[in-house]
mmCIF file of N, CA and C in Angstrom:
data_model
loop_
_atom_site.group_PDB
_atom_site.id
_atom_site.type_symbol
_atom_site.label_atom_id
_atom_site.label_comp_id
_atom_site.label_asym_id
_atom_site.label_seq_id
_atom_site.Cartn_x
_atom_site.Cartn_y
_atom_site.Cartn_z
ATOM 1 N N ALA A 1 -11.495 50.626 2.823
ATOM 2 C CA ALA A 1 -11.985 50.198 3.180
ATOM 3 C C ALA A 1 -12.355 49.320 4.174
ATOM 4 N N PHE A 2 -13.518 48.432 3.660
ATOM 5 C CA PHE A 2 -14.566 48.513 5.744
ATOM 6 C C PHE A 2 -13.435 47.015 6.138
ATOM 7 N N GLY A 3 -13.263 47.905 7.938
ATOM 8 C CA GLY A 3 -12.378 47.435 8.150
ATOM 9 C C GLY A 3 -11.327 47.060 8.939
ATOM 10 N N SER A 4 -10.806 48.180 8.020
ATOM 11 C CA SER A 4 -9.649 48.860 7.454
ATOM 12 C C SER A 4 -8.791 50.553 9.302
ATOM 13 N N GLU A 5 -8.360 49.633 9.497
ATOM 14 C CA GLU A 5 -8.257 50.822 11.232
ATOM 15 C C GLU A 5 -8.095 51.798 10.508
ATOM 16 N N ILE A 6 -9.131 52.990 11.318
ATOM 17 C CA ILE A 6 -7.879 54.395 9.850
ATOM 18 C C ILE A 6 -8.004 55.163 11.961
ATOM 19 N N THR A 7 -7.731 54.816 13.099
ATOM 20 C CA THR A 7 -6.904 55.746 13.535
ATOM 21 C C THR A 7 -6.622 55.471 15.583
ATOM 22 N N THR A 8 -6.005 54.816 16.134
ATOM 23 C CA THR A 8 -5.880 54.936 17.141
ATOM 24 C C THR A 8 -5.094 55.968 18.324
ATOM 25 N N PHE A 9 -5.940 56.432 19.190
ATOM 26 C CA PHE A 9 -5.828 57.676 19.985
ATOM 27 C C PHE A 9 -5.017 56.310 21.235
ATOM 28 N N SER A 10 -4.674 58.350 22.465
ATOM 29 C CA SER A 10 -3.771 57.786 23.011
ATOM 30 C C SER A 10 -4.496 56.896 24.050
ATOM 31 N N ASP A 11 -5.693 57.084 24.252
ATOM 32 C CA ASP A 11 -6.081 56.252 25.078
ATOM 33 C C ASP A 11 -6.209 55.238 25.165
ATOM 34 N N GLY A 12 -6.226 54.378 23.520
ATOM 35 C CA GLY A 12 -6.512 53.460 22.865
ATOM 36 C C GLY A 12 -7.555 52.545 22.186
ATOM 37 N N PHE A 13 -8.705 53.468 22.553
ATOM 38 C CA PHE A 13 -9.238 53.592 21.646
ATOM 39 C C PHE A 13 -8.925 53.246 20.017
ATOM 40 N N THR A 14 -9.171 52.616 19.127
ATOM 41 C CA THR A 14 -9.544 53.089 17.457
ATOM 42 C C THR A 14 -10.348 52.485 17.878
ATOM 43 N N TYR A 15 -10.307 52.751 15.601
ATOM 44 C CA TYR A 15 -11.359 53.642 15.574
ATOM 45 C C TYR A 15 -11.294 52.784 13.878
ATOM 46 N N PHE A 16 -12.267 51.940 13.470
ATOM 47 C CA PHE A 16 -12.299 50.733 12.753
ATOM 48 C C PHE A 16 -13.426 51.443 11.044
ATOM 49 N N ASP A 17 -13.283 51.099 9.925
ATOM 50 C CA ASP A 17 -14.550 52.298 9.213
ATOM 51 C C ASP A 17 -14.587 50.477 8.978
ATOM 52 N N ASP A 18 -15.937 49.876 9.864
ATOM 53 C CA ASP A 18 -17.134 49.033 9.049
ATOM 54 C C ASP A 18 -17.956 49.254 8.691
ATOM 55 N N GLY A 19 -18.234 50.574 8.538
ATOM 56 C CA GLY A 19 -19.440 51.616 8.203
ATOM 57 C C GLY A 19 -20.557 51.549 9.301
ATOM 58 N N THR A 20 -19.901 51.328 10.378
ATOM 59 C CA THR A 20 -20.120 51.951 11.279
ATOM 60 C C THR A 20 -20.427 53.690 11.734
ATOM 61 N N PHE A 21 -21.103 54.500 12.283
ATOM 62 C CA PHE A 21 -20.329 55.297 13.824
ATOM 63 C C PHE A 21 -21.196 55.726 14.617
ATOM 64 N N ILE A 22 -20.815 57.005 14.975
ATOM 65 C CA ILE A 22 -22.000 57.750 16.561
ATOM 66 C C ILE A 22 -22.017 58.874 15.589
ATOM 67 N N ARG A 23 -23.387 58.584 15.427
ATOM 68 C CA ARG A 23 -23.960 60.378 14.403
ATOM 69 C C ARG A 23 -23.649 61.708 16.015
ATOM 70 N N GLY A 24 -22.411 62.659 16.002
ATOM 71 C CA GLY A 24 -22.219 63.444 16.443
ATOM 72 C C GLY A 24 -20.540 63.825 16.621
ATOM 73 N N ASP A 25 -19.980 62.191 17.283
ATOM 74 C CA ASP A 25 -18.320 61.829 16.956
ATOM 75 C C ASP A 25 -18.099 61.991 15.657
ATOM 76 N N VAL A 26 -17.940 63.083 15.347
ATOM 77 C CA VAL A 26 -16.800 63.692 14.578
ATOM 78 C C VAL A 26 -15.988 63.494 14.336
ATOM 79 N N SER A 27 -14.644 63.438 15.469
ATOM 80 C CA SER A 27 -12.855 62.827 15.663
ATOM 81 C C SER A 27 -13.341 61.146 15.679
ATOM 82 N N CYS A 28 -13.652 60.929 15.953
ATOM 83 C CA CYS A 28 -14.342 58.998 15.388
ATOM 84 C C CYS A 28 -13.350 58.666 16.824
ATOM 85 N N ASP A 29 -13.582 59.311 18.020
ATOM 86 C CA ASP A 29 -12.448 58.884 18.578
ATOM 87 C C ASP A 29 -14.271 58.053 20.398
ATOM 88 N N GLY A 30 -15.080 57.913 20.237
ATOM 89 C CA GLY A 30 -16.142 57.477 21.293
ATOM 90 C C GLY A 30 -16.672 58.029 21.930
ATOM 91 N N LEU A 31 -15.826 60.269 21.386
ATOM 92 C CA LEU A 31 -16.512 61.160 22.886
ATOM 93 C C LEU A 31 -17.974 61.722 21.694
ATOM 94 N N VAL A 32 -19.382 62.252 22.711
ATOM 95 C CA VAL A 32 -19.161 63.026 21.546
ATOM 96 C C VAL A 32 -19.585 64.346 22.672
ATOM 97 N N ASN A 33 -18.169 65.116 22.114
ATOM 98 C CA ASN A 33 -17.975 66.246 23.196
ATOM 99 C C ASN A 33 -17.507 68.162 22.254
ATOM 100 N N LEU A 34 -17.789 68.961 23.315
ATOM 101 C CA LEU A 34 -17.335 70.039 22.796
ATOM 102 C C LEU A 34 -16.271 70.189 21.247
ATOM 103 N N ALA A 35 -15.485 68.906 21.569
ATOM 104 C CA ALA A 35 -14.516 68.744 19.921
ATOM 105 C C ALA A 35 -15.054 68.861 19.317
ATOM 106 N N ASP A 36 -16.397 67.671 19.226
ATOM 107 C CA ASP A 36 -16.847 67.916 17.846
ATOM 108 C C ASP A 36 -17.337 68.953 17.381
ATOM 109 N N VAL A 37 -18.211 69.456 18.148
ATOM 110 C CA VAL A 37 -19.318 71.304 17.612
ATOM 111 C C VAL A 37 -17.617 71.383 17.078
ATOM 112 N N SER A 38 -16.631 71.697 17.712
ATOM 113 C CA SER A 38 -15.623 72.637 17.001
ATOM 114 C C SER A 38 -15.206 72.453 15.735
ATOM 115 N N ALA A 39 -15.130 71.071 15.926
ATOM 116 C CA ALA A 39 -15.169 70.250 14.117
ATOM 117 C C ALA A 39 -15.922 70.356 13.654
ATOM 118 N N ILE A 40 -17.256 70.366 13.283
ATOM 119 C CA ILE A 40 -17.823 70.411 12.786
ATOM 120 C C ILE A 40 -18.710 72.395 12.405
ATOM 121 N N ALA A 41 -17.931 73.096 13.466
ATOM 122 C CA ALA A 41 -18.383 74.129 13.127
ATOM 123 C C ALA A 41 -16.718 74.506 12.049
ATOM 124 N N ALA A 42 -15.372 74.429 11.684
ATOM 125 C CA ALA A 42 -14.961 74.981 11.621
ATOM 126 C C ALA A 42 -14.173 73.470 10.187
ATOM 127 N N TYR A 43 -15.352 72.952 10.466
ATOM 128 C CA TYR A 43 -14.707 71.920 8.766
ATOM 129 C C TYR A 43 -15.975 72.756 7.889
ATOM 130 N N VAL A 44 -17.131 73.318 8.247
ATOM 131 C CA VAL A 44 -17.979 74.166 7.623
ATOM 132 C C VAL A 44 -17.442 75.133 7.160
ATOM 133 N N ALA A 45 -16.694 76.359 7.861
ATOM 134 C CA ALA A 45 -16.105 77.530 7.873
ATOM 135 C C ALA A 45 -14.931 77.498 6.825
ATOM 136 N N GLY A 46 -14.672 75.722 6.310
ATOM 137 C CA GLY A 46 -13.383 75.516 5.612
ATOM 138 C C GLY A 46 -12.134 76.058 6.697
ATOM 139 N N ALA A 47 -11.901 75.896 7.970
ATOM 140 C CA ALA A 47 -10.599 75.526 8.403
ATOM 141 C C ALA A 47 -10.369 74.628 9.013
ATOM 142 N N GLY A 48 -11.033 73.374 8.946
ATOM 143 C CA GLY A 48 -10.911 72.298 9.632
ATOM 144 C C GLY A 48 -11.322 71.161 8.183
ATOM 145 N N VAL A 49 -10.165 70.266 8.808
ATOM 146 C CA VAL A 49 -10.564 68.609 7.970
ATOM 147 C C VAL A 49 -11.307 68.131 7.742
ATOM 148 N N GLU A 50 -12.267 67.501 7.014
ATOM 149 C CA GLU A 50 -13.096 66.327 6.388
ATOM 150 C C GLU A 50 -13.275 66.023 7.379
ATOM 151 N N PRO A 51 -14.109 65.919 8.482
ATOM 152 C CA PRO A 51 -14.155 64.513 9.462
ATOM 153 C C PRO A 51 -13.888 63.666 8.436
ATOM 154 N N VAL A 52 -13.927 62.574 8.910
ATOM 155 C CA VAL A 52 -13.203 60.122 9.329
ATOM 156 C C VAL A 52 -14.864 60.468 7.916
ATOM 157 N N VAL A 53 -15.344 60.034 9.081
ATOM 158 C CA VAL A 53 -17.118 59.692 8.181
ATOM 159 C C VAL A 53 -18.168 61.291 8.452
ATOM 160 N N LEU A 54 -17.814 61.968 7.324
ATOM 161 C CA LEU A 54 -18.553 62.758 6.611
ATOM 162 C C LEU A 54 -19.866 62.592 7.764
ATOM 163 N N ASP A 55 -20.717 61.837 7.429
ATOM 164 C CA ASP A 55 -22.691 61.582 8.366
ATOM 165 C C ASP A 55 -22.311 61.675 9.761
ATOM 166 N N SER A 56 -21.348 61.991 10.162
ATOM 167 C CA SER A 56 -21.677 61.751 12.152
ATOM 168 C C SER A 56 -21.570 63.033 12.387
ATOM 169 N N ALA A 57 -20.885 64.074 10.946
ATOM 170 C CA ALA A 57 -21.195 65.968 11.285
ATOM 171 C C ALA A 57 -22.718 66.167 10.881
ATOM 172 N N ASP A 58 -23.151 64.994 10.038
ATOM 173 C CA ASP A 58 -25.218 65.957 9.822
ATOM 174 C C ASP A 58 -25.863 65.127 10.993
ATOM 175 N N LEU A 59 -25.114 66.730 11.986
ATOM 176 C CA LEU A 59 -26.549 65.947 13.441
ATOM 177 C C LEU A 59 -28.178 65.770 13.491
ATOM 178 N N ASP A 60 -28.932 66.618 12.209
ATOM 179 C CA ASP A 60 -29.834 66.011 11.729
ATOM 180 C C ASP A 60 -30.122 65.067 10.638
ATOM 181 N N ASP A 61 -29.281 64.648 10.396
ATOM 182 C CA ASP A 61 -29.697 63.534 8.883
ATOM 183 C C ASP A 61 -30.162 64.264 7.821
ATOM 184 N N ASP A 62 -29.664 65.261 7.313
ATOM 185 C CA ASP A 62 -30.327 65.644 5.884
ATOM 186 C C ASP A 62 -29.583 66.105 4.958
ATOM 187 N N GLY A 63 -28.858 64.981 4.939
ATOM 188 C CA GLY A 63 -27.909 65.769 4.278
ATOM 189 C C GLY A 63 -27.011 65.968 3.341
ATOM 190 N N VAL A 64 -27.093 67.109 5.250
ATOM 191 C CA VAL A 64 -26.021 68.456 4.636
ATOM 192 C C VAL A 64 -24.877 68.554 5.190
ATOM 193 N N VAL A 65 -23.139 68.573 5.936
ATOM 194 C CA VAL A 65 -23.389 68.913 6.585
ATOM 195 C C VAL A 65 -23.067 71.384 7.187
ATOM 196 N N HIS A 66 -24.472 71.834 7.640
ATOM 197 C CA HIS A 66 -23.778 73.014 8.056
ATOM 198 C C HIS A 66 -23.600 73.330 8.962
ATOM 199 N N ILE A 67 -23.693 75.022 9.358
ATOM 200 C CA ILE A 67 -23.179 75.040 10.607
ATOM 201 C C ILE A 67 -24.245 74.925 11.821
ATOM 202 N N GLY A 68 -25.663 74.730 11.286
ATOM 203 C CA GLY A 68 -26.518 74.331 12.268
ATOM 204 C C GLY A 68 -26.474 72.977 12.553
ATOM 205 N N ASP A 69 -25.962 72.325 11.960
ATOM 206 C CA ASP A 69 -25.576 71.010 12.453
ATOM 207 C C ASP A 69 -24.572 71.177 13.648
ATOM 208 N N ALA A 70 -23.660 71.719 14.161
ATOM 209 C CA ALA A 70 -22.447 72.201 15.413
ATOM 210 C C ALA A 70 -23.565 72.608 16.427
ATOM 211 N N VAL A 71 -24.793 74.120 15.849
ATOM 212 C CA VAL A 71 -25.586 74.805 16.826
ATOM 213 C C VAL A 71 -26.185 73.590 17.338
ATOM 214 N N LEU A 72 -26.733 72.743 16.461
ATOM 215 C CA LEU A 72 -27.349 71.183 17.582
ATOM 216 C C LEU A 72 -26.905 70.509 18.780
ATOM 217 N N LEU A 73 -25.766 70.204 17.571
ATOM 218 C CA LEU A 73 -25.159 69.577 18.963
ATOM 219 C C LEU A 73 -24.730 70.690 20.245
ATOM 220 N N ALA A 74 -23.996 71.259 19.820
ATOM 221 C CA ALA A 74 -23.381 71.997 21.095
ATOM 222 C C ALA A 74 -24.936 72.611 22.505
ATOM 223 N N ASN A 75 -26.332 72.522 21.152
ATOM 224 C CA ASN A 75 -27.325 72.521 21.937
ATOM 225 C C ASN A 75 -27.673 71.221 22.969
ATOM 226 N N PHE A 76 -27.656 70.652 21.927
ATOM 227 C CA PHE A 76 -27.593 69.155 23.052
ATOM 228 C C PHE A 76 -26.712 68.967 23.656
ATOM 229 N N LEU A 77 -26.026 69.325 24.174
ATOM 230 C CA LEU A 77 -24.824 69.436 24.819
ATOM 231 C C LEU A 77 -24.542 69.811 25.970
ATOM 232 N N PHE A 78 -24.881 71.124 25.783
ATOM 233 C CA PHE A 78 -25.473 72.119 26.666
ATOM 234 C C PHE A 78 -26.773 72.385 27.307
ATOM 235 N N SER A 79 -27.429 72.293 26.768
ATOM 236 C CA SER A 79 -28.862 73.028 26.913
ATOM 237 C C SER A 79 -30.503 72.200 26.994
ATOM 238 N N GLY A 80 -30.262 70.822 26.607
ATOM 239 C CA GLY A 80 -30.906 70.027 26.862
ATOM 240 C C GLY A 80 -31.361 69.756 25.376
ATOM 241 N N GLY A 81 -30.739 70.366 24.993
ATOM 242 C CA GLY A 81 -31.742 70.016 22.701
ATOM 243 C C GLY A 81 -32.289 68.975 22.288
ATOM 244 N N ALA A 82 -32.466 68.232 21.808
ATOM 245 C CA ALA A 82 -32.822 67.002 20.653
ATOM 246 C C ALA A 82 -30.984 66.736 20.407
ATOM 247 N N PRO A 83 -31.250 64.760 21.165
ATOM 248 C CA PRO A 83 -29.491 64.577 20.943
ATOM 249 C C PRO A 83 -29.989 64.442 19.277
ATOM 250 N N PRO A 84 -28.661 64.393 19.086
ATOM 251 C CA PRO A 84 -28.083 63.619 17.091
ATOM 252 C C PRO A 84 -29.713 62.725 16.657
ATOM 253 N N ALA A 85 -29.969 62.612 15.311
ATOM 254 C CA ALA A 85 -30.275 62.015 14.971
ATOM 255 C C ALA A 85 -29.349 60.288 15.049
ATOM 256 N N ALA A 86 -30.565 59.284 14.605
ATOM 257 C CA ALA A 86 -29.917 58.035 14.157
ATOM 258 C C ALA A 86 -28.689 57.279 13.233
ATOM 259 N N PRO A 87 -27.513 56.469 14.286
ATOM 260 C CA PRO A 87 -27.318 56.108 15.082
ATOM 261 C C PRO A 87 -26.649 56.891 15.995
ATOM 262 N N TYR A 88 -27.037 57.292 18.002
ATOM 263 C CA TYR A 88 -26.509 58.085 18.777
ATOM 264 C C TYR A 88 -27.676 57.190 19.834
ATOM 265 N N PRO A 89 -27.139 56.682 20.942
ATOM 266 C CA PRO A 89 -26.214 56.747 21.555
ATOM 267 C C PRO A 89 -24.847 55.804 20.722
ATOM 268 N N GLU A 90 -25.103 54.944 20.744
ATOM 269 C CA GLU A 90 -25.063 54.195 19.929
ATOM 270 C C GLU A 90 -24.201 53.405 18.515
ATOM 271 N N ALA A 91 -23.525 52.897 18.177
ATOM 272 C CA ALA A 91 -22.874 53.132 17.112
ATOM 273 C C ALA A 91 -24.008 52.316 16.243
ATOM 274 N N GLY A 92 -23.971 52.702 15.108
ATOM 275 C CA GLY A 92 -24.802 51.985 13.593
ATOM 276 C C GLY A 92 -24.497 52.198 12.029
ATOM 277 N N THR A 93 -25.145 51.945 11.906
ATOM 278 C CA THR A 93 -25.695 52.755 10.739
ATOM 279 C C THR A 93 -26.247 53.195 10.197
ATOM 280 N N ASP A 94 -26.213 54.381 8.484
ATOM 281 C CA ASP A 94 -26.875 55.644 8.681
ATOM 282 C C ASP A 94 -28.260 55.364 8.273
ATOM 283 N N PRO A 95 -29.605 55.183 9.224
ATOM 284 C CA PRO A 95 -31.142 54.673 9.102
ATOM 285 C C PRO A 95 -31.843 55.498 7.757
ATOM 286 N N THR A 96 -30.674 56.204 6.454
ATOM 287 C CA THR A 96 -31.099 57.680 5.862
ATOM 288 C C THR A 96 -30.665 57.133 4.573
ATOM 289 N N PRO A 97 -30.717 56.680 3.042
ATOM 290 C CA PRO A 97 -30.103 57.158 2.590
ATOM 291 C C PRO A 97 -29.172 58.274 1.782
ATOM 292 N N ASP A 98 -28.026 58.784 1.876
ATOM 293 C CA ASP A 98 -28.461 60.564 1.589
ATOM 294 C C ASP A 98 -26.432 60.801 0.358
ATOM 295 N N GLY A 99 -26.112 61.034 0.960
ATOM 296 C CA GLY A 99 -24.969 61.476 -0.248
ATOM 297 C C GLY A 99 -23.717 61.367 0.296
ATOM 298 N N LEU A 100 -23.761 60.870 1.809
ATOM 299 C CA LEU A 100 -22.902 61.666 2.301
ATOM 300 C C LEU A 100 -22.172 60.337 2.500
#
């Protein structure tokens, strides 16, 4: 249910399911980093768990989570590529209706 606490992290950051998210923050820890790239790749490969907010892993907001999303995020973080689609860098709601 919206508003319910999903995860509390050791640094004190708490993720609440309120319908908002940061695209690229797959781990819902308030950061977009290499751990999120790894989480997307592992999920797509079938070796990881489904992200708490699946839409956060859909970097290009095309309605599908695929290995290209991990590549886009890595390119953004390390090579100056395009940033994730909205909502990024601030939390917000998905501007595109899709099945995620």
